[in-house]
PDB file of C-alpha atoms in Angstrom:
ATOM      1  CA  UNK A   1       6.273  13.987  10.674  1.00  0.00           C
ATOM      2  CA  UNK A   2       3.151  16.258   9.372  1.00  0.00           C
ATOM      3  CA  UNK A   3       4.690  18.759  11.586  1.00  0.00           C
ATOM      4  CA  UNK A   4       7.913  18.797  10.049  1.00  0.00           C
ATOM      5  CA  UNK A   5       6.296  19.452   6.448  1.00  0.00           C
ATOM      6  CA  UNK A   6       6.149  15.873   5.373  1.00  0.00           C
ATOM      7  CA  UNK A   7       3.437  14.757   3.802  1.00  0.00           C
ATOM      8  CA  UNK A   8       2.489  11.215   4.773  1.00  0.00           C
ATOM      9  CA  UNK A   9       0.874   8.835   2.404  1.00  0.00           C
ATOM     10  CA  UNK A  10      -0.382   5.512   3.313  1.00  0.00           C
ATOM     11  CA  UNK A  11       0.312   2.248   1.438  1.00  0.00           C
ATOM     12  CA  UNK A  12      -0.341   0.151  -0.467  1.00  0.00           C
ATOM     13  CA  UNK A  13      -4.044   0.487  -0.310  1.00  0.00           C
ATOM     14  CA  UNK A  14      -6.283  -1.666  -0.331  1.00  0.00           C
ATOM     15  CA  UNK A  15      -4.035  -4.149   1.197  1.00  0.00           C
ATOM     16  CA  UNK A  16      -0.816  -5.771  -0.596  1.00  0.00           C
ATOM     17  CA  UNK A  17       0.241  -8.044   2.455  1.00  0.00           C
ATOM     18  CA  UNK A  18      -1.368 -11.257   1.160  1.00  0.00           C
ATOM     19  CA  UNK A  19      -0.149 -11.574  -2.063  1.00  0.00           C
ATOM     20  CA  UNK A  20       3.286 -14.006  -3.760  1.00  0.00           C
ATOM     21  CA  UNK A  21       4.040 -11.960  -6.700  1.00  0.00           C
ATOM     22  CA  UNK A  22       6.172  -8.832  -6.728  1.00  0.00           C
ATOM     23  CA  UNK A  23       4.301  -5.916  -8.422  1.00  0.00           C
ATOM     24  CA  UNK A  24       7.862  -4.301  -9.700  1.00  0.00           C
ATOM     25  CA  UNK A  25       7.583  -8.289 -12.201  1.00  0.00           C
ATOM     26  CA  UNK A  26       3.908  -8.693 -11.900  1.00  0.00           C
ATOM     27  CA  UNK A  27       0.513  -8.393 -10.842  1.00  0.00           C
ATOM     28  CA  UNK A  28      -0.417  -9.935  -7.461  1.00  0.00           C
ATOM     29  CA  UNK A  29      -3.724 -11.123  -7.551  1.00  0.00           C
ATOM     30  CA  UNK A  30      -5.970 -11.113  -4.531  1.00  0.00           C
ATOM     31  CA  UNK A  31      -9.692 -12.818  -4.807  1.00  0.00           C
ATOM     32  CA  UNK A  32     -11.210 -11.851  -1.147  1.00  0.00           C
ATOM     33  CA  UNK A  33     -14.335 -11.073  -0.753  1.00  0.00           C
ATOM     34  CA  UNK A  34     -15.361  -7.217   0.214  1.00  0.00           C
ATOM     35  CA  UNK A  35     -16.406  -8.602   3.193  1.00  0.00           C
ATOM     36  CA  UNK A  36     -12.629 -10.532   3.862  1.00  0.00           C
ATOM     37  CA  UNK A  37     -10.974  -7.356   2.474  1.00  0.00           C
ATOM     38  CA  UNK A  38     -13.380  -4.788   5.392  1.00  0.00           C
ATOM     39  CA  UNK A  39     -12.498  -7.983   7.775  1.00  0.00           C
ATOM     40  CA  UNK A  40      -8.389  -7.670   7.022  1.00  0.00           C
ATOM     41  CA  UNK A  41      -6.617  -6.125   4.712  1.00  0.00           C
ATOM     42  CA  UNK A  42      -8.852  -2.460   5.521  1.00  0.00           C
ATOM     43  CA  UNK A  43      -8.551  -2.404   8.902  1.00  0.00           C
ATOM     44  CA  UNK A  44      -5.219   0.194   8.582  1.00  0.00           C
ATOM     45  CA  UNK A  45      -6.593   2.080   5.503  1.00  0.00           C
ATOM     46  CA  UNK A  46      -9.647   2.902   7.825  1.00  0.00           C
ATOM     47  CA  UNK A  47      -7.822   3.783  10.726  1.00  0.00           C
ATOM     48  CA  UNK A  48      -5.419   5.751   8.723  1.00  0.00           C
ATOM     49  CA  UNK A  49      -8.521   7.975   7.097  1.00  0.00           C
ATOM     50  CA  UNK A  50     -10.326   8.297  10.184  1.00  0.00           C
ATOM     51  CA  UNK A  51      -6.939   9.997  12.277  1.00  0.00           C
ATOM     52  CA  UNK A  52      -5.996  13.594  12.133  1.00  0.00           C
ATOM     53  CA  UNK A  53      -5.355  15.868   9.127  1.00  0.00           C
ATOM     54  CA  UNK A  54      -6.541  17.091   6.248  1.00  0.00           C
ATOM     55  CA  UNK A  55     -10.846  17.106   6.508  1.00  0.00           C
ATOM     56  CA  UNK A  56      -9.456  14.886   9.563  1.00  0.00           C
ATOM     57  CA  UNK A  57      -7.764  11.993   7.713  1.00  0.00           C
ATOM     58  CA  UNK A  58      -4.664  11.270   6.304  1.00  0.00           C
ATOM     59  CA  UNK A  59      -3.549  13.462   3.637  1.00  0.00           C
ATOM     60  CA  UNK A  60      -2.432  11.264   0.894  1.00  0.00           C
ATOM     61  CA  UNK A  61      -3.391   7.399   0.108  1.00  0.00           C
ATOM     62  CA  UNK A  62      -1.107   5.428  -2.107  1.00  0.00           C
ATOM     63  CA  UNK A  63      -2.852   2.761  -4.410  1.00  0.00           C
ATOM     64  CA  UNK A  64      -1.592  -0.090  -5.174  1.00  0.00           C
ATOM     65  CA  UNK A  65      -0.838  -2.363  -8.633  1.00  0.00           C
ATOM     66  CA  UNK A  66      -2.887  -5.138  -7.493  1.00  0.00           C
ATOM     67  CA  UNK A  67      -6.077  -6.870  -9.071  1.00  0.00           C
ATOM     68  CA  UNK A  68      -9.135  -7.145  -6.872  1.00  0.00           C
ATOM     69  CA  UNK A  69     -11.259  -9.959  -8.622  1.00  0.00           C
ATOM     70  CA  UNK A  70     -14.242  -9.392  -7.119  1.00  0.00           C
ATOM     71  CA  UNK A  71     -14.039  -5.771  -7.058  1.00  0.00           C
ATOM     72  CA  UNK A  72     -12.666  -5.286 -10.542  1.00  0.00           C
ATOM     73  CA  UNK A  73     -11.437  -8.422 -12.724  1.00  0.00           C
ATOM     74  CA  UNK A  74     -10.410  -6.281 -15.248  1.00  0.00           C
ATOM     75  CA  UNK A  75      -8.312  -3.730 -13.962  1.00  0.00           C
ATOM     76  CA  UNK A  76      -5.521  -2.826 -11.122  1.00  0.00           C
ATOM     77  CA  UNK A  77      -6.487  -1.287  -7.974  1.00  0.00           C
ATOM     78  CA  UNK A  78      -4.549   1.848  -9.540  1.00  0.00           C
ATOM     79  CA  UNK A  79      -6.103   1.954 -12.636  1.00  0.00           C
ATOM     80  CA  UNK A  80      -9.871   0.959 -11.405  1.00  0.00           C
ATOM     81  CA  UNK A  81     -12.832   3.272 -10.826  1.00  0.00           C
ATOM     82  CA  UNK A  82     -14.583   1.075  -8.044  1.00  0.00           C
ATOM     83  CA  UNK A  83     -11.455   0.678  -6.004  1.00  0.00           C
ATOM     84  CA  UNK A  84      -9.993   4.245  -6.501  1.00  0.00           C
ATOM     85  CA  UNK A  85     -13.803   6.074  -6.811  1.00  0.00           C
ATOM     86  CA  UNK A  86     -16.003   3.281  -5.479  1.00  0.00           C
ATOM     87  CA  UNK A  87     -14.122   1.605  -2.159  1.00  0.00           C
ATOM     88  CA  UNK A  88     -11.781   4.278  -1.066  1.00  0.00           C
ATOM     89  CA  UNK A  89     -13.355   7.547  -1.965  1.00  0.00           C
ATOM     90  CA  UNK A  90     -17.398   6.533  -1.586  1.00  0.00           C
ATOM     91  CA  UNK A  91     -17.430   3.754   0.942  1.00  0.00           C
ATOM     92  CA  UNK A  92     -14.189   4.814   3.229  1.00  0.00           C
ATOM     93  CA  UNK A  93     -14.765   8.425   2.712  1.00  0.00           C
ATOM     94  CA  UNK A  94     -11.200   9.613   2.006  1.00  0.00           C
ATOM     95  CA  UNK A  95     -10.927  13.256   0.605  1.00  0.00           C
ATOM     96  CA  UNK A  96      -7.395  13.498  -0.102  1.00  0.00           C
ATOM     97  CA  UNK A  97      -4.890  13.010  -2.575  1.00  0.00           C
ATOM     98  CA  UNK A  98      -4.834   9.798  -4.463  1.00  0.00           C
ATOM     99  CA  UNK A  99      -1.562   8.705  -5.626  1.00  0.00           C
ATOM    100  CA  UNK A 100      -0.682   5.752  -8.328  1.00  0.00           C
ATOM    101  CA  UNK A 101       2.259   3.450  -7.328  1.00  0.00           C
ATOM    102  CA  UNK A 102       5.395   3.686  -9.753  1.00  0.00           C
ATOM    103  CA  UNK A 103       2.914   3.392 -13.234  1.00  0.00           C
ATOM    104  CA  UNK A 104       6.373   1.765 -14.956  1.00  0.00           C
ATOM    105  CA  UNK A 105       6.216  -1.183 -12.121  1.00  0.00           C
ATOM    106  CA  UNK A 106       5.462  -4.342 -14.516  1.00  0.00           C
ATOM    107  CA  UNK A 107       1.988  -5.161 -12.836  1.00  0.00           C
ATOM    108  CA  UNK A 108       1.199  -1.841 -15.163  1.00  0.00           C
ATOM    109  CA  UNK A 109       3.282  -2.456 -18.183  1.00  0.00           C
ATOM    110  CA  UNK A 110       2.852  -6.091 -18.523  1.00  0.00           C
ATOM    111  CA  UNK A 111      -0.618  -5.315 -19.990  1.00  0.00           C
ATOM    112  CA  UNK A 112      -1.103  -1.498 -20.623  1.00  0.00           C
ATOM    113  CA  UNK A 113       1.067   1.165 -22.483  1.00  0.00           C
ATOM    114  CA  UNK A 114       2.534   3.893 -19.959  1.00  0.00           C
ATOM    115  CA  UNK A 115      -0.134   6.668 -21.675  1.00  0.00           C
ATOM    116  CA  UNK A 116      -3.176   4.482 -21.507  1.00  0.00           C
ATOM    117  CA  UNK A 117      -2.325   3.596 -17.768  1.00  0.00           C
ATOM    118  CA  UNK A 118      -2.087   7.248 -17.339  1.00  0.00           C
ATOM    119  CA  UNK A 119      -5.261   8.071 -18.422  1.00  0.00           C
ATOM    120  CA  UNK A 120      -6.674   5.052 -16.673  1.00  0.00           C
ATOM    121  CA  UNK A 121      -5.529   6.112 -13.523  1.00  0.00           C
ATOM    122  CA  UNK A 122      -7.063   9.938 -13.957  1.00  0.00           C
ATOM    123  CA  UNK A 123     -10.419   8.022 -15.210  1.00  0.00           C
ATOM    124  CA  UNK A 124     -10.401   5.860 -11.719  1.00  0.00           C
ATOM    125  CA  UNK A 125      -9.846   9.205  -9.536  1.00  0.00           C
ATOM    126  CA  UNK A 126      -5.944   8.987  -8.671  1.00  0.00           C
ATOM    127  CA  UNK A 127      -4.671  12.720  -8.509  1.00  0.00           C
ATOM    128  CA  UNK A 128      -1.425  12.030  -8.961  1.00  0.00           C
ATOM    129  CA  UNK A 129       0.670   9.988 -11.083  1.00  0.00           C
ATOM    130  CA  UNK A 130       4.132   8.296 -10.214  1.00  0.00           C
ATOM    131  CA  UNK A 131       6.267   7.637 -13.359  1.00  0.00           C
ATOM    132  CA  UNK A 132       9.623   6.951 -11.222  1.00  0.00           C
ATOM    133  CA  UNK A 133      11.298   5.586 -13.926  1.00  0.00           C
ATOM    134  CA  UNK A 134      13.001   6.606 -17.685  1.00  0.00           C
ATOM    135  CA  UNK A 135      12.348  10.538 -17.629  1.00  0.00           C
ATOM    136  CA  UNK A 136      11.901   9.999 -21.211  1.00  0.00           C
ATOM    137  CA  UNK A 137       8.534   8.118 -20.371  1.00  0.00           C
ATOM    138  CA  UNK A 138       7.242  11.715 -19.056  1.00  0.00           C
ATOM    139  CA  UNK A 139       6.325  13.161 -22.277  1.00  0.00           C
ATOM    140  CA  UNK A 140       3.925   9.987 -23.235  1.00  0.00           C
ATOM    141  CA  UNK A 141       2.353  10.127 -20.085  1.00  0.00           C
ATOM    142  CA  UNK A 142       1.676  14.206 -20.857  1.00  0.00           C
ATOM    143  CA  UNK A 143       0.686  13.701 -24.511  1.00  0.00           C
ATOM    144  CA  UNK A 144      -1.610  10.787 -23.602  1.00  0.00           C
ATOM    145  CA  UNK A 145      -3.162  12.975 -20.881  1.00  0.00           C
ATOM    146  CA  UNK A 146      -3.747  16.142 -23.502  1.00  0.00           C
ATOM    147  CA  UNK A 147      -5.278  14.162 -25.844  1.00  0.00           C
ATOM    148  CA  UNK A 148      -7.924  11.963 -23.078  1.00  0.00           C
ATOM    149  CA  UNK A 149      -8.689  15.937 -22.222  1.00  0.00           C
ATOM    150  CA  UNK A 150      -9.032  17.424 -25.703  1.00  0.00           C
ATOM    151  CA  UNK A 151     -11.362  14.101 -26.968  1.00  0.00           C
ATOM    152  CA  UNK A 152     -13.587  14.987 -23.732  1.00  0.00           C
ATOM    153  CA  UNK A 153     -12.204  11.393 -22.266  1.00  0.00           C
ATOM    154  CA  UNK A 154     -10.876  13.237 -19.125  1.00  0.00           C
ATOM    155  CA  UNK A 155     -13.338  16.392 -18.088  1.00  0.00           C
ATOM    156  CA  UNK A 156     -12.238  19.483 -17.151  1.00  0.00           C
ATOM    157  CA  UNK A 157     -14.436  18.880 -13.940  1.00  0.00           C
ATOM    158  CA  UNK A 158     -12.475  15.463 -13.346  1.00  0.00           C
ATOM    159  CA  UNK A 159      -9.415  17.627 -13.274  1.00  0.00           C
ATOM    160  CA  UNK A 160     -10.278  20.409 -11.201  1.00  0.00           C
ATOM    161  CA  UNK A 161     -11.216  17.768  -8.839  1.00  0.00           C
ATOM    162  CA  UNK A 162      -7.660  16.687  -8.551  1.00  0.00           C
ATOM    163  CA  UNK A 163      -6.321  20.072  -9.047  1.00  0.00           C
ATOM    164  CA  UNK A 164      -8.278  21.214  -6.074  1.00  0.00           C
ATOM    165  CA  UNK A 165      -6.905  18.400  -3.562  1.00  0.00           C
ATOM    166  CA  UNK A 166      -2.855  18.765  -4.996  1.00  0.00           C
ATOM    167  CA  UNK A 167      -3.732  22.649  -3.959  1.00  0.00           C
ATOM    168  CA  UNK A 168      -5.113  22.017  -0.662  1.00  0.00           C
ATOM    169  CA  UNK A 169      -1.970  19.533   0.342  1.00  0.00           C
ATOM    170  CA  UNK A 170       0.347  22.691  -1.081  1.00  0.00           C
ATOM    171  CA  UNK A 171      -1.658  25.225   1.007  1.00  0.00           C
ATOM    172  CA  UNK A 172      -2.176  23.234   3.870  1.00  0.00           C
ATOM    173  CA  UNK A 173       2.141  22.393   3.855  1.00  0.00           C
ATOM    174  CA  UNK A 174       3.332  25.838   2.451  1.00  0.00           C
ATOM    175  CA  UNK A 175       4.534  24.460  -0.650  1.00  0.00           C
ATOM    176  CA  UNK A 176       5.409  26.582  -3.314  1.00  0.00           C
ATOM    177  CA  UNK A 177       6.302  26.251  -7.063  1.00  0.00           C
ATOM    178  CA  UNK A 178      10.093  28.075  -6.356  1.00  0.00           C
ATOM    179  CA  UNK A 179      12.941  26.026  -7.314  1.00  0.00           C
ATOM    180  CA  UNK A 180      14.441  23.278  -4.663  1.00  0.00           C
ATOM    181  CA  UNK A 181      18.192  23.597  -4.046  1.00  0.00           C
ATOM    182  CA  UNK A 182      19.359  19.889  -4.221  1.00  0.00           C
ATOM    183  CA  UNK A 183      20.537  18.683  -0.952  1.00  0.00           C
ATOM    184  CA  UNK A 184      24.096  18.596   0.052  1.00  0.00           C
ATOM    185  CA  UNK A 185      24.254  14.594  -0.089  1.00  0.00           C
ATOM    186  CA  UNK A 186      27.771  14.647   1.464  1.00  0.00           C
ATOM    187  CA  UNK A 187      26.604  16.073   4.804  1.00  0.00           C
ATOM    188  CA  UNK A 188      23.396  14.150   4.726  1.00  0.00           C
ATOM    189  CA  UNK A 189      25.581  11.328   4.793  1.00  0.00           C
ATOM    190  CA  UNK A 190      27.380  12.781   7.432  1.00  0.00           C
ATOM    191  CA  UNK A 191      24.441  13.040   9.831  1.00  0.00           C
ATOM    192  CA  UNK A 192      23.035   9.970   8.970  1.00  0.00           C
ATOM    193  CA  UNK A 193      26.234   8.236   9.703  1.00  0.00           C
ATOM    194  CA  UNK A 194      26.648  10.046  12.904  1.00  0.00           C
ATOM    195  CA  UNK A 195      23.209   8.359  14.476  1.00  0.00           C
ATOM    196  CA  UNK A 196      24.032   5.602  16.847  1.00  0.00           C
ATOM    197  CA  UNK A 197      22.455   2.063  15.511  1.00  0.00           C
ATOM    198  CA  UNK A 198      20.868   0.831  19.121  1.00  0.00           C
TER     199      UNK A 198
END
């Protein structure tokens, strides 16, 4: 895949098999202990950091909307600074690119306005933020994040931090800021209908 261009991103970190509620409605909940979380749930995350690429590890990690109780009552995995900062960045030792789940997935907006996530998430150490829904969200999302850097909420170092791992993944995959001709859909199709299901 990596060799193809694709950057890979693993999911839903730190684990999001052993929960009953969808994060798209709600927020799971999971109350394991760090030592049942190292014991289960991290056994891929680690795995996944520790295999080739970037620095030797993955190149992208995808957090998940999911609240840790014993790591962080408060907070989401996404939005928290001792899952994002704390448990994958210090303890695991991942140096890549951070990226939020879908921040308009109701385990976010249920208690937290689409700005204030935003900022959240930059405070916790994600690098990049999903808003995969309502285009017209985008522009509270970018005013919130102006304003957290103009108060002195977000630093510029905090920023360069992220702005230094997006440009690594862009160096490291030739990616460019020139315009993306939009795929021909109807040939894509095509192909895709002309693999044999086995």
């Amino acid at each position: 895949m990596m060799d193809q261009g694709i950057i890979p991103a693993v999911k839903h970190f730190p684990g999001h098999g052993d929960t009953a509620v969808d994060s798209h409605v709600g927020l799971p909940v999971v109350d394991k202990s760090p030592e049942e979380l190292e014991e289960t749930e991290l056994i891929p995350f680690r795995a996944a950091i520790q295999s080739a690429g970037t620095d030797g590890q993955v190149p992208a990690v995808m957090v998940a909307h999911i609240l840790l109780t014993q790591l962080d009552p408060e907070r989401p995995a996404s939005l928290s600074p001792a899952v994002v900062t704390g448990l994958l960045r210090e303890e695991l030792g991942f140096a890549g690119a951070v990226l939020t789940d879908d921040l308009t997935m109701g385990a976010v907006t249920q208690s937290y306005g689409l700005g204030e996530a935003a900022v959240l998430a930059v405070e916790a150490g994600c690098d990049i933020l999903l808003v995969c829904h309502g285009q017209d969200s985008v522009p509270a999302v970018r005013t919130a994040l102006l304003e957290a850097v103009a108060s002195g909420r977000i630093t510029a170092e905090r920023l360069d931090e992220s702005v230094y791992r997006i440009l690594r993944l862009k160096t490291e995959y030739a990616l460019t800021n020139e315009p993306v001709s939009p795929p021909d859909l109807e040939a894509l199709n095509a192909q895709i209908g002309a693999v044999p299901v086995q």
